Short mmCIF file of C-alpha atoms in Angstrom, two decimals:
data_model
loop_
_atom_site.label_atom_id
_atom_site.label_comp_id
_atom_site.label_asym_id
_atom_site.label_seq_id
_atom_site.Cartn_x
_atom_site.Cartn_y
_atom_site.Cartn_z
CA MET A 1 19.06 -33.69 -10.02
CA HIS A 2 17.62 -32.15 -6.86
CA ILE A 3 15.01 -29.44 -7.56
CA PRO A 4 14.50 -27.14 -4.56
CA ALA A 5 10.90 -26.57 -3.42
CA SER A 6 8.77 -23.42 -3.62
CA PRO A 7 9.12 -21.26 -0.51
CA ARG A 8 6.25 -21.70 1.96
CA TRP A 9 5.18 -18.04 1.61
CA LYS A 10 4.65 -18.55 -2.12
CA THR A 11 2.50 -21.65 -1.66
CA ALA A 12 0.40 -19.74 0.89
CA LEU A 13 0.12 -16.64 -1.34
CA VAL A 14 -0.92 -18.68 -4.38
CA LYS A 15 -3.63 -20.33 -2.30
CA ALA A 16 -4.81 -16.99 -0.87
CA ILE A 17 -5.12 -15.18 -4.21
CA ASP A 18 -6.63 -18.30 -5.83
CA GLY A 19 -5.89 -17.51 -9.46
CA THR A 20 -7.22 -13.95 -9.36
CA ALA A 21 -5.43 -10.79 -10.45
CA SER A 22 -5.27 -9.83 -6.77
CA PRO A 23 -4.73 -6.14 -6.00
CA PHE A 24 -1.59 -5.34 -4.05
CA GLN A 25 0.08 -2.07 -3.14
CA LEU A 26 3.56 -1.17 -4.32
CA ALA A 27 5.67 1.44 -2.53
CA SER A 28 8.34 3.58 -4.19
CA LEU A 29 10.50 6.54 -3.29
CA ASP A 30 10.49 9.91 -5.05
CA ALA A 31 13.41 12.31 -5.58
CA ASN A 32 12.32 14.33 -2.50
CA SER A 33 12.58 11.20 -0.29
CA ILE A 34 8.80 10.94 0.03
CA PRO A 35 7.55 7.34 -0.08
CA HIS A 36 4.61 6.73 -2.42
CA VAL A 37 2.22 3.84 -2.83
CA ARG A 38 -0.43 2.77 -5.35
CA THR A 39 -2.45 -0.30 -6.20
CA HIS A 40 -1.23 -2.84 -8.77
CA LEU A 41 -2.70 -6.09 -9.98
CA HIS A 42 -0.84 -9.35 -9.43
CA ARG A 43 -0.27 -10.89 -12.86
CA GLY A 44 1.55 -14.03 -11.76
CA PHE A 45 5.02 -15.40 -11.16
CA PHE A 46 8.06 -16.05 -13.30
CA GLU A 47 10.35 -18.83 -12.21
CA ALA A 48 12.94 -21.00 -13.90
CA LYS A 49 12.10 -24.71 -14.02
CA ALA A 50 15.36 -25.37 -12.19
CA ALA A 51 14.66 -22.67 -9.57
CA PRO A 52 11.13 -22.90 -8.13
CA HIS A 53 12.63 -21.66 -4.84
CA LEU A 54 13.29 -18.28 -6.49
CA PRO A 55 9.90 -17.06 -7.76
CA LEU A 56 9.61 -13.55 -9.21
CA ILE A 57 6.32 -11.68 -8.87
CA PHE A 58 5.14 -9.64 -11.83
CA THR A 59 2.79 -6.82 -12.55
CA THR A 60 2.57 -4.27 -15.35
CA THR A 61 2.72 -0.52 -15.83
CA ASP A 62 2.69 2.34 -18.29
CA ILE A 63 6.37 3.18 -18.90
CA ARG A 64 5.46 6.91 -18.79
CA THR A 65 4.30 6.98 -15.12
CA PRO A 66 6.34 8.73 -12.38
CA LYS A 67 6.77 5.45 -10.48
CA VAL A 68 9.02 4.11 -13.26
CA THR A 69 11.59 6.85 -12.57
CA GLN A 70 11.17 6.23 -8.84
CA LEU A 71 11.69 2.46 -9.12
CA LEU A 72 14.74 2.90 -11.33
CA ALA A 73 16.29 5.28 -8.79
CA GLN A 74 15.49 3.00 -5.82
CA PRO A 75 14.68 -0.53 -7.04
CA THR A 76 14.42 -2.05 -3.55
CA VAL A 77 10.88 -1.45 -2.33
CA GLU A 78 8.05 -3.15 -0.49
CA ALA A 79 4.77 -4.52 -1.83
CA VAL A 80 1.84 -5.55 0.36
CA TYR A 81 -1.02 -7.96 -0.29
CA TRP A 82 -4.02 -7.63 2.02
CA ILE A 83 -6.23 -10.65 1.45
CA GLU A 84 -9.58 -9.84 3.02
CA GLY A 85 -11.10 -13.30 2.48
CA SER A 86 -8.37 -15.30 4.21
CA GLY A 87 -7.43 -12.58 6.72
CA GLU A 88 -3.81 -12.56 5.61
CA GLN A 89 -1.18 -9.93 4.91
CA TYR A 90 1.98 -10.51 2.89
CA ARG A 91 4.62 -7.80 2.88
CA VAL A 92 7.29 -8.45 0.26
CA VAL A 93 10.55 -6.50 0.20
CA GLY A 94 12.07 -7.03 -3.19
CA ARG A 95 14.19 -5.66 -5.98
CA THR A 96 12.20 -4.41 -8.96
CA SER A 97 13.14 -4.59 -12.62
CA ILE A 98 11.32 -2.65 -15.31
CA ILE A 99 11.07 -4.36 -18.70
CA PRO A 100 9.77 -2.05 -21.46
CA ALA A 101 9.82 -2.58 -25.24
CA PRO A 102 13.38 -3.28 -26.46
CA ALA A 103 13.24 -0.05 -28.53
CA HIS A 104 12.50 2.07 -25.43
CA PRO A 105 15.50 3.99 -24.01
CA LEU A 106 14.82 2.59 -20.52
CA TYR A 107 15.24 -0.98 -21.78
CA ALA A 108 19.00 -0.47 -21.33
CA ARG A 109 18.40 -0.16 -17.58
CA PHE A 110 17.13 -3.74 -17.37
CA ASP A 111 19.80 -6.20 -16.25
CA PRO A 112 18.57 -9.72 -17.15
CA THR A 113 21.31 -11.31 -15.05
CA HIS A 114 20.76 -9.40 -11.82
CA GLY A 115 20.58 -12.05 -9.11
CA PRO A 116 20.09 -15.83 -9.25
CA ALA A 117 16.37 -15.80 -10.14
CA LEU A 118 16.73 -13.70 -13.31
CA THR A 119 19.94 -15.54 -14.19
CA ALA A 120 18.22 -18.93 -13.89
CA LEU A 121 15.49 -17.70 -16.25
CA LYS A 122 18.08 -16.43 -18.69
CA ASN A 123 19.87 -19.77 -18.57
CA GLU A 124 16.61 -21.42 -19.58
CA GLY A 125 16.29 -19.03 -22.53
CA VAL A 126 13.49 -16.75 -21.31
CA ASP A 127 12.43 -14.32 -24.06
CA TRP A 128 11.38 -11.19 -22.16
CA GLU A 129 9.96 -9.47 -25.22
CA LYS A 130 7.78 -12.50 -25.87
CA GLU A 131 6.66 -12.49 -22.22
CA ARG A 132 5.88 -8.77 -22.38
CA THR A 133 3.86 -9.15 -25.57
CA LYS A 134 2.01 -12.19 -24.21
CA SER A 135 1.16 -10.35 -21.01
CA PHE A 136 -0.10 -7.33 -22.97
CA ASP A 137 -2.26 -9.45 -25.22
CA SER A 138 -3.81 -11.29 -22.25
CA MET A 139 -5.21 -8.03 -20.84
CA SER A 140 -8.86 -7.07 -21.24
CA ALA A 141 -9.91 -4.91 -24.19
CA HIS A 142 -10.54 -2.01 -21.77
CA MET A 143 -7.13 -2.33 -20.09
CA LYS A 144 -5.31 -2.40 -23.43
CA ALA A 145 -6.87 0.90 -24.41
CA THR A 146 -5.49 2.59 -21.27
CA TRP A 147 -1.90 2.45 -22.57
CA CYS A 148 -2.59 4.65 -25.59
CA ARG A 149 -3.91 7.58 -23.59
CA PRO A 150 -1.83 10.77 -23.20
CA VAL A 151 0.83 10.66 -20.45
CA PRO A 152 -0.81 9.46 -17.17
CA GLY A 153 -1.09 12.15 -14.49
CA THR A 154 -0.74 15.09 -16.88
CA LYS A 155 -3.39 17.81 -16.97
CA LEU A 156 -6.44 17.02 -19.08
CA GLU A 157 -7.05 20.40 -20.72
CA GLY A 158 -10.50 19.50 -22.02
CA GLY A 159 -11.68 18.04 -18.66
CA TYR A 160 -13.44 14.66 -18.30
CA GLU A 161 -15.13 15.22 -21.71
CA GLU A 162 -11.75 15.16 -23.46
CA ALA A 163 -11.27 11.54 -22.34
CA LYS A 164 -14.32 10.46 -24.33
CA LYS A 165 -12.31 10.94 -27.54
CA TRP A 166 -9.87 8.17 -26.60
CA PRO A 167 -10.32 4.55 -27.69
CA VAL A 168 -12.28 2.57 -25.09
CA LYS A 169 -11.37 -0.98 -26.10
CA LEU A 170 -8.68 -2.57 -28.24
CA PRO A 171 -8.73 -6.02 -29.86
CA LYS A 172 -6.09 -8.78 -29.76
CA LEU A 173 -2.75 -8.01 -31.42
CA GLY A 174 -3.03 -8.40 -35.20
CA GLU A 175 -6.82 -7.97 -35.16
CA GLY A 176 -9.13 -4.98 -35.80
CA THR A 177 -9.11 -2.02 -38.17
CA ASP A 178 -6.03 -0.13 -39.32
CA GLN A 179 -6.90 2.55 -36.75
CA GLU A 180 -7.08 -0.06 -33.98
CA LYS A 181 -3.80 -1.61 -35.12
CA HIS A 182 -2.22 1.84 -34.90
CA TYR A 183 -3.54 2.25 -31.32
CA LEU A 184 -2.32 -1.25 -30.41
CA GLU A 185 1.16 -0.31 -31.58
CA ILE A 186 1.16 2.80 -29.37
CA ALA A 187 -0.26 0.88 -26.39
CA LEU A 188 2.26 -1.95 -26.69
CA ALA A 189 5.12 0.57 -26.91
CA ASN A 190 4.00 2.12 -23.58
CA PHE A 191 3.44 -1.21 -21.84
CA ALA A 192 6.09 -2.55 -19.47
CA LEU A 193 6.52 -5.47 -17.10
CA VAL A 194 7.44 -4.80 -13.47
CA VAL A 195 9.23 -7.80 -12.02
CA ILE A 196 9.80 -8.07 -8.27
CA ASP A 197 12.54 -10.34 -6.94
CA PRO A 198 11.54 -11.04 -3.30
CA LEU A 199 14.22 -10.69 -0.62
CA GLU A 200 12.03 -10.79 2.51
CA VAL A 201 8.42 -11.73 3.16
CA ASP A 202 6.53 -10.79 6.32
CA TYR A 203 3.44 -13.02 6.51
CA VAL A 204 0.68 -12.38 9.07
CA GLU A 205 -2.33 -14.63 9.57
CA PHE A 206 -5.01 -12.45 11.18
CA SER A 207 -7.70 -15.12 10.98
CA MET A 208 -5.83 -17.28 13.50
CA TYR A 209 -6.19 -16.62 17.23
CA PRO A 210 -3.61 -15.93 18.43
CA ASN A 211 -2.46 -14.31 15.15
CA GLN A 212 0.59 -15.92 13.58
CA ARG A 213 3.41 -13.97 12.00
CA THR A 214 6.36 -15.43 10.12
CA LYS A 215 9.31 -13.67 8.51
CA PHE A 216 11.01 -15.27 5.52
CA LYS A 217 14.42 -14.02 4.50
CA LYS A 218 16.40 -15.05 1.45
CA GLU A 219 19.96 -15.89 2.45
CA GLY A 220 21.94 -16.78 -0.65
CA GLU A 221 19.43 -19.01 -2.43
CA SER A 222 17.75 -20.35 0.71
CA TRP A 223 14.69 -19.05 2.53
CA VAL A 224 15.15 -18.80 6.30
CA GLU A 225 11.97 -18.68 8.40
CA GLU A 226 11.56 -16.96 11.74
CA ILE A 227 8.42 -16.92 13.88
CA VAL A 228 7.90 -13.41 15.29
CA VAL A 229 5.49 -11.50 17.51
CA PRO A 230 2.49 -10.36 15.41
CA MET B 1 -19.48 33.43 9.97
CA HIS B 2 -18.63 31.56 6.78
CA ILE B 3 -17.78 27.89 7.36
CA PRO B 4 -15.79 26.41 4.46
CA ALA B 5 -17.08 23.13 3.00
CA SER B 6 -15.56 19.66 3.18
CA PRO B 7 -13.24 18.97 0.24
CA ARG B 8 -14.88 16.92 -2.50
CA TRP B 9 -12.40 14.05 -2.07
CA LYS B 10 -13.47 13.66 1.56
CA THR B 11 -17.18 13.51 0.72
CA ALA B 12 -16.40 10.86 -1.91
CA LEU B 13 -14.14 8.85 0.44
CA VAL B 14 -16.72 8.89 3.25
CA LYS B 15 -19.33 7.59 0.82
CA ALA B 16 -16.97 4.90 -0.53
CA ILE B 17 -15.94 3.50 2.86
CA ASP B 18 -19.53 3.77 4.14
CA GLY B 19 -18.85 3.79 7.87
CA THR B 20 -16.52 0.77 7.83
CA ALA B 21 -13.01 0.56 9.27
CA SER B 22 -11.75 0.38 5.68
CA PRO B 23 -8.28 -1.07 5.17
CA PHE B 24 -5.76 1.26 3.59
CA GLN B 25 -2.01 0.98 3.03
CA LEU B 26 0.45 3.38 4.59
CA ALA B 27 3.94 3.88 3.17
CA SER B 28 6.98 4.92 5.20
CA LEU B 29 10.70 5.23 4.68
CA ASP B 30 13.38 3.34 6.62
CA ALA B 31 16.89 4.50 7.56
CA ASN B 32 18.32 2.70 4.50
CA SER B 33 16.03 4.69 2.15
CA ILE B 34 13.86 1.64 1.46
CA PRO B 35 10.17 2.48 1.24
CA HIS B 36 7.86 0.19 3.25
CA VAL B 37 4.12 -0.33 3.26
CA ARG B 38 1.57 -2.14 5.44
CA THR B 39 -2.17 -2.26 5.91
CA HIS B 40 -3.92 -0.02 8.45
CA LEU B 41 -7.57 0.39 9.33
CA HIS B 42 -9.28 3.73 8.78
CA ARG B 43 -10.62 4.85 12.16
CA GLY B 44 -12.23 8.10 11.07
CA PHE B 45 -11.50 11.80 10.73
CA PHE B 46 -10.67 14.61 13.14
CA GLU B 47 -11.72 18.08 12.13
CA ALA B 48 -12.37 21.31 13.94
CA LYS B 49 -15.97 22.56 13.77
CA ALA B 50 -14.63 25.76 12.23
CA ALA B 51 -12.44 23.90 9.72
CA PRO B 52 -14.35 21.10 7.91
CA HIS B 53 -12.19 21.90 4.87
CA LEU B 54 -9.15 20.58 6.76
CA PRO B 55 -10.00 16.99 7.76
CA LEU B 56 -7.34 14.81 9.37
CA ILE B 57 -7.44 11.05 8.80
CA PHE B 58 -6.64 8.83 11.74
CA THR B 59 -5.56 5.29 12.38
CA THR B 60 -3.78 3.59 15.29
CA THR B 61 -0.58 1.71 15.98
CA ASP B 62 1.58 0.04 18.57
CA ILE B 63 4.16 2.66 19.58
CA ARG B 64 6.85 -0.08 19.58
CA THR B 65 6.65 -0.90 15.84
CA PRO B 66 9.48 0.05 13.42
CA LYS B 67 7.12 2.26 11.38
CA VAL B 68 6.89 4.72 14.30
CA THR B 69 10.61 5.48 14.03
CA GLN B 70 10.24 5.66 10.24
CA LEU B 71 7.30 8.08 10.37
CA LEU B 72 9.05 10.31 12.89
CA ALA B 73 12.14 10.49 10.65
CA GLN B 74 10.09 11.19 7.48
CA PRO B 75 6.57 12.30 8.43
CA THR B 76 5.47 13.08 4.85
CA VAL B 77 4.24 9.84 3.33
CA GLU B 78 1.51 8.45 1.12
CA ALA B 79 -1.51 6.34 2.05
CA VAL B 80 -3.69 4.52 -0.47
CA TYR B 81 -7.30 3.34 -0.24
CA TRP B 82 -8.36 0.75 -2.81
CA ILE B 83 -12.14 0.47 -2.63
CA GLU B 84 -13.05 -2.71 -4.48
CA GLY B 85 -16.82 -2.19 -4.28
CA SER B 86 -16.92 1.26 -5.85
CA GLY B 87 -13.87 0.77 -8.10
CA GLU B 88 -12.06 3.75 -6.64
CA GLN B 89 -8.53 4.53 -5.54
CA TYR B 90 -7.57 7.41 -3.24
CA ARG B 91 -3.89 8.20 -2.83
CA VAL B 92 -3.29 10.66 0.00
CA VAL B 93 0.07 12.37 0.49
CA GLY B 94 0.07 13.78 3.99
CA ARG B 95 2.05 14.67 7.04
CA THR B 96 1.78 12.16 9.87
CA SER B 97 1.75 12.87 13.60
CA ILE B 98 2.17 10.14 16.19
CA ILE B 99 0.25 10.64 19.44
CA PRO B 100 1.25 8.16 22.18
CA ALA B 101 0.46 8.28 25.90
CA PRO B 102 1.60 11.60 27.44
CA ALA B 103 4.04 9.65 29.65
CA HIS B 104 5.76 8.09 26.63
CA PRO B 105 9.11 9.67 25.62
CA LEU B 106 7.91 10.04 22.00
CA TYR B 107 4.99 12.21 23.09
CA ALA B 108 7.42 15.15 23.05
CA ARG B 109 7.77 14.67 19.28
CA PHE B 110 4.09 15.52 18.75
CA ASP B 111 3.52 19.16 17.78
CA PRO B 112 -0.18 19.91 18.34
CA THR B 113 0.08 23.20 16.46
CA HIS B 114 1.74 21.92 13.29
CA GLY B 115 -0.31 23.30 10.43
CA PRO B 116 -3.78 24.89 10.32
CA ALA B 117 -5.80 21.67 10.83
CA LEU B 118 -4.14 20.69 14.13
CA THR B 119 -4.11 24.34 15.22
CA ALA B 120 -7.85 24.70 14.56
CA LEU B 121 -8.48 21.60 16.70
CA LYS B 122 -6.28 22.99 19.47
CA ASN B 123 -8.17 26.28 19.34
CA GLU B 124 -11.38 24.34 19.94
CA GLY B 125 -9.83 22.63 22.96
CA VAL B 126 -9.22 19.12 21.59
CA ASP B 127 -7.99 16.78 24.36
CA TRP B 128 -5.70 14.34 22.54
CA GLU B 129 -5.30 12.04 25.53
CA LYS B 130 -9.07 11.78 25.80
CA GLU B 131 -9.29 11.03 22.05
CA ARG B 132 -6.57 8.40 22.34
CA THR B 133 -8.26 6.70 25.29
CA LYS B 134 -11.67 6.83 23.60
CA SER B 135 -10.23 5.31 20.43
CA PHE B 136 -8.53 2.54 22.40
CA ASP B 137 -11.68 1.70 24.32
CA SER B 138 -13.74 1.54 21.11
CA MET B 139 -11.58 -1.29 19.75
CA SER B 140 -12.71 -4.92 19.83
CA ALA B 141 -11.73 -7.11 22.78
CA HIS B 142 -9.37 -9.05 20.46
CA MET B 143 -7.70 -5.89 19.13
CA LYS B 144 -7.14 -4.50 22.62
CA ALA B 145 -5.25 -7.63 23.62
CA THR B 146 -2.80 -7.19 20.72
CA TRP B 147 -1.16 -4.16 22.36
CA CYS B 148 0.04 -6.07 25.42
CA ARG B 149 2.03 -8.63 23.46
CA PRO B 150 5.84 -8.55 23.45
CA VAL B 151 7.43 -6.10 20.98
CA PRO B 152 5.87 -6.66 17.52
CA GLY B 153 8.26 -8.16 14.95
CA THR B 154 10.69 -9.58 17.52
CA LYS B 155 11.58 -13.26 17.50
CA LEU B 156 9.11 -15.54 19.26
CA GLU B 157 11.49 -17.94 21.01
CA GLY B 158 8.80 -20.45 21.88
CA GLY B 159 7.29 -20.48 18.35
CA TYR B 160 3.55 -20.17 17.64
CA GLU B 161 2.80 -22.07 20.89
CA GLU B 162 4.32 -19.29 22.95
CA ALA B 163 1.63 -16.88 21.69
CA LYS B 164 -1.09 -19.00 23.31
CA LYS B 165 0.05 -17.74 26.72
CA TRP B 166 -0.90 -14.16 25.90
CA PRO B 167 -4.30 -12.68 26.74
CA VAL B 168 -6.75 -13.13 23.85
CA LYS B 169 -9.38 -10.55 24.75
CA LEU B 170 -9.51 -7.55 27.04
CA PRO B 171 -12.63 -5.84 28.47
CA LYS B 172 -13.56 -2.14 28.48
CA LEU B 173 -11.32 0.17 30.51
CA GLY B 174 -12.16 -0.06 34.20
CA GLU B 175 -13.79 -3.49 33.81
CA GLY B 176 -12.54 -7.05 34.38
CA THR B 177 -10.26 -8.74 36.91
CA ASP B 178 -7.16 -7.20 38.43
CA GLN B 179 -5.09 -9.22 35.94
CA GLU B 180 -7.12 -7.83 33.04
CA LYS B 181 -6.84 -4.30 34.40
CA HIS B 182 -3.08 -4.78 34.53
CA TYR B 183 -3.06 -5.91 30.90
CA LEU B 184 -5.29 -2.99 29.91
CA GLU B 185 -2.79 -0.61 31.47
CA ILE B 186 0.06 -2.14 29.43
CA ALA B 187 -1.99 -2.15 26.23
CA LEU B 188 -3.12 1.47 26.63
CA ALA B 189 0.49 2.55 27.27
CA ASN B 190 1.55 0.96 23.94
CA PHE B 191 -1.38 2.34 21.97
CA ALA B 192 -0.89 5.44 19.81
CA LEU B 193 -2.91 7.48 17.34
CA VAL B 194 -1.50 8.10 13.87
CA VAL B 195 -2.95 11.28 12.44
CA ILE B 196 -2.50 12.12 8.75
CA ASP B 197 -2.85 15.72 7.58
CA PRO B 198 -3.61 15.45 3.83
CA LEU B 199 -1.65 17.68 1.45
CA GLU B 200 -2.57 16.04 -1.89
CA VAL B 201 -5.19 13.52 -2.94
CA ASP B 202 -5.08 11.59 -6.22
CA TYR B 203 -8.56 10.19 -6.84
CA VAL B 204 -9.21 7.65 -9.63
CA GLU B 205 -12.64 6.32 -10.54
CA PHE B 206 -12.04 2.98 -12.29
CA SER B 207 -15.73 2.11 -12.52
CA MET B 208 -16.33 4.99 -14.93
CA TYR B 209 -15.60 4.54 -18.67
CA PRO B 210 -13.53 6.42 -19.56
CA ASN B 211 -11.89 6.35 -16.10
CA GLN B 212 -11.81 9.70 -14.31
CA ARG B 213 -8.83 10.96 -12.35
CA THR B 214 -8.71 14.13 -10.28
CA LYS B 215 -5.84 15.59 -8.29
CA PHE B 216 -6.59 17.74 -5.24
CA LYS B 217 -3.84 19.88 -3.81
CA LYS B 218 -3.99 21.95 -0.64
CA GLU B 219 -2.72 25.47 -1.34
CA GLY B 220 -2.75 27.43 1.89
CA GLU B 221 -6.13 26.39 3.30
CA SER B 222 -7.84 25.85 -0.07
CA TRP B 223 -8.15 22.68 -2.11
CA VAL B 224 -7.34 23.14 -5.79
CA GLU B 225 -8.69 20.49 -8.19
CA GLU B 226 -7.11 19.43 -11.45
CA ILE B 227 -8.51 16.87 -13.89
CA VAL B 228 -5.68 14.66 -15.15
CA VAL B 229 -5.09 11.71 -17.49
CA PRO B 230 -5.94 8.44 -15.64
#
């Protein structure tokens, strides 16, 4: 059986981020048609064994943030990686999926067969709840504690001091005191995966003189490359 | 006469970027309602002597890029600074103005009296063409040469090799050979300022435990601060 290769942009991106949780910026659109953008951390790729040409990028979020509503209303958005060290920029237009806990009302909005990449994963028996839990548990003790805070972005009546009452670190799932297990349950219920299915990648190499710029576009299940003016 | 102070977010941002041309990411909205985002370099602030409480952020662009059309259609967008060193994020919702050469057709779209910050600068006699030229001339020789390339993003028929025919560096304005002066003229004609008038700033300090998050909102000419959940 012929297994298609990884797209060239993915090989380059993997090399550029070099195993780190690289920051990238994710755009979204609000109900007033104002585009927003914030920093996320790259948590890796999902790809079916039979479909390495269709990698999905993933990051995570608190299901209670305004961007979740924004991404559900307009799932097609752009993400940008600016890699200082290698002098590269990757702009990825893609379709986002939000994967919260199965008990969360927004879980119903996740379509695990949207497009060939998700479908290929489903065909290979991906267990999204297992992936979500694994991703949560791989986070640092500090990060885990952030998902059991009050709703992000809401007014903190007691000021910065109020925040000192919240848990600072949480252990691995199944570990810790009863109180910590209670906090872990809350945190895990607020934790969601954000999966980006890339449609177009605009790759600029600023460290090359002259700069090189290449556009990759997914047509059907193939990536078409075009060299463009930087 | 009472001179209002700089907003606290600006003092913090100036300290965080520490005189560098810090990268930041600027969102925009295309005609299909897809939000886009790309990296820009922070080139500084404009503010009237009488209005340090109303700083404008500025960056630059090639007037021929798709984002210009996008920013003219929806000028209210968000920019984000992710400052790795200090562990800070600044998200700035603001209204953008594009300031090309006065001879460029899009110059007519620039309203130099939109809002109190631009108006205060106008009242103090700001010369936008002088600012644009000064900004252009302060760029590196490599950067200057980028604005006399063919239209950014268009197909490069000759591939990466084609780009080797373009000028690599350009001198200061008024210097160099006749050929270089010709290129400088083209580059300066394509060069535009992008000025962002901040309306809201969402400031998160990730290096503090617990993290601190503060929202600043411009109400009239005053900045109102609110401490929120990170």
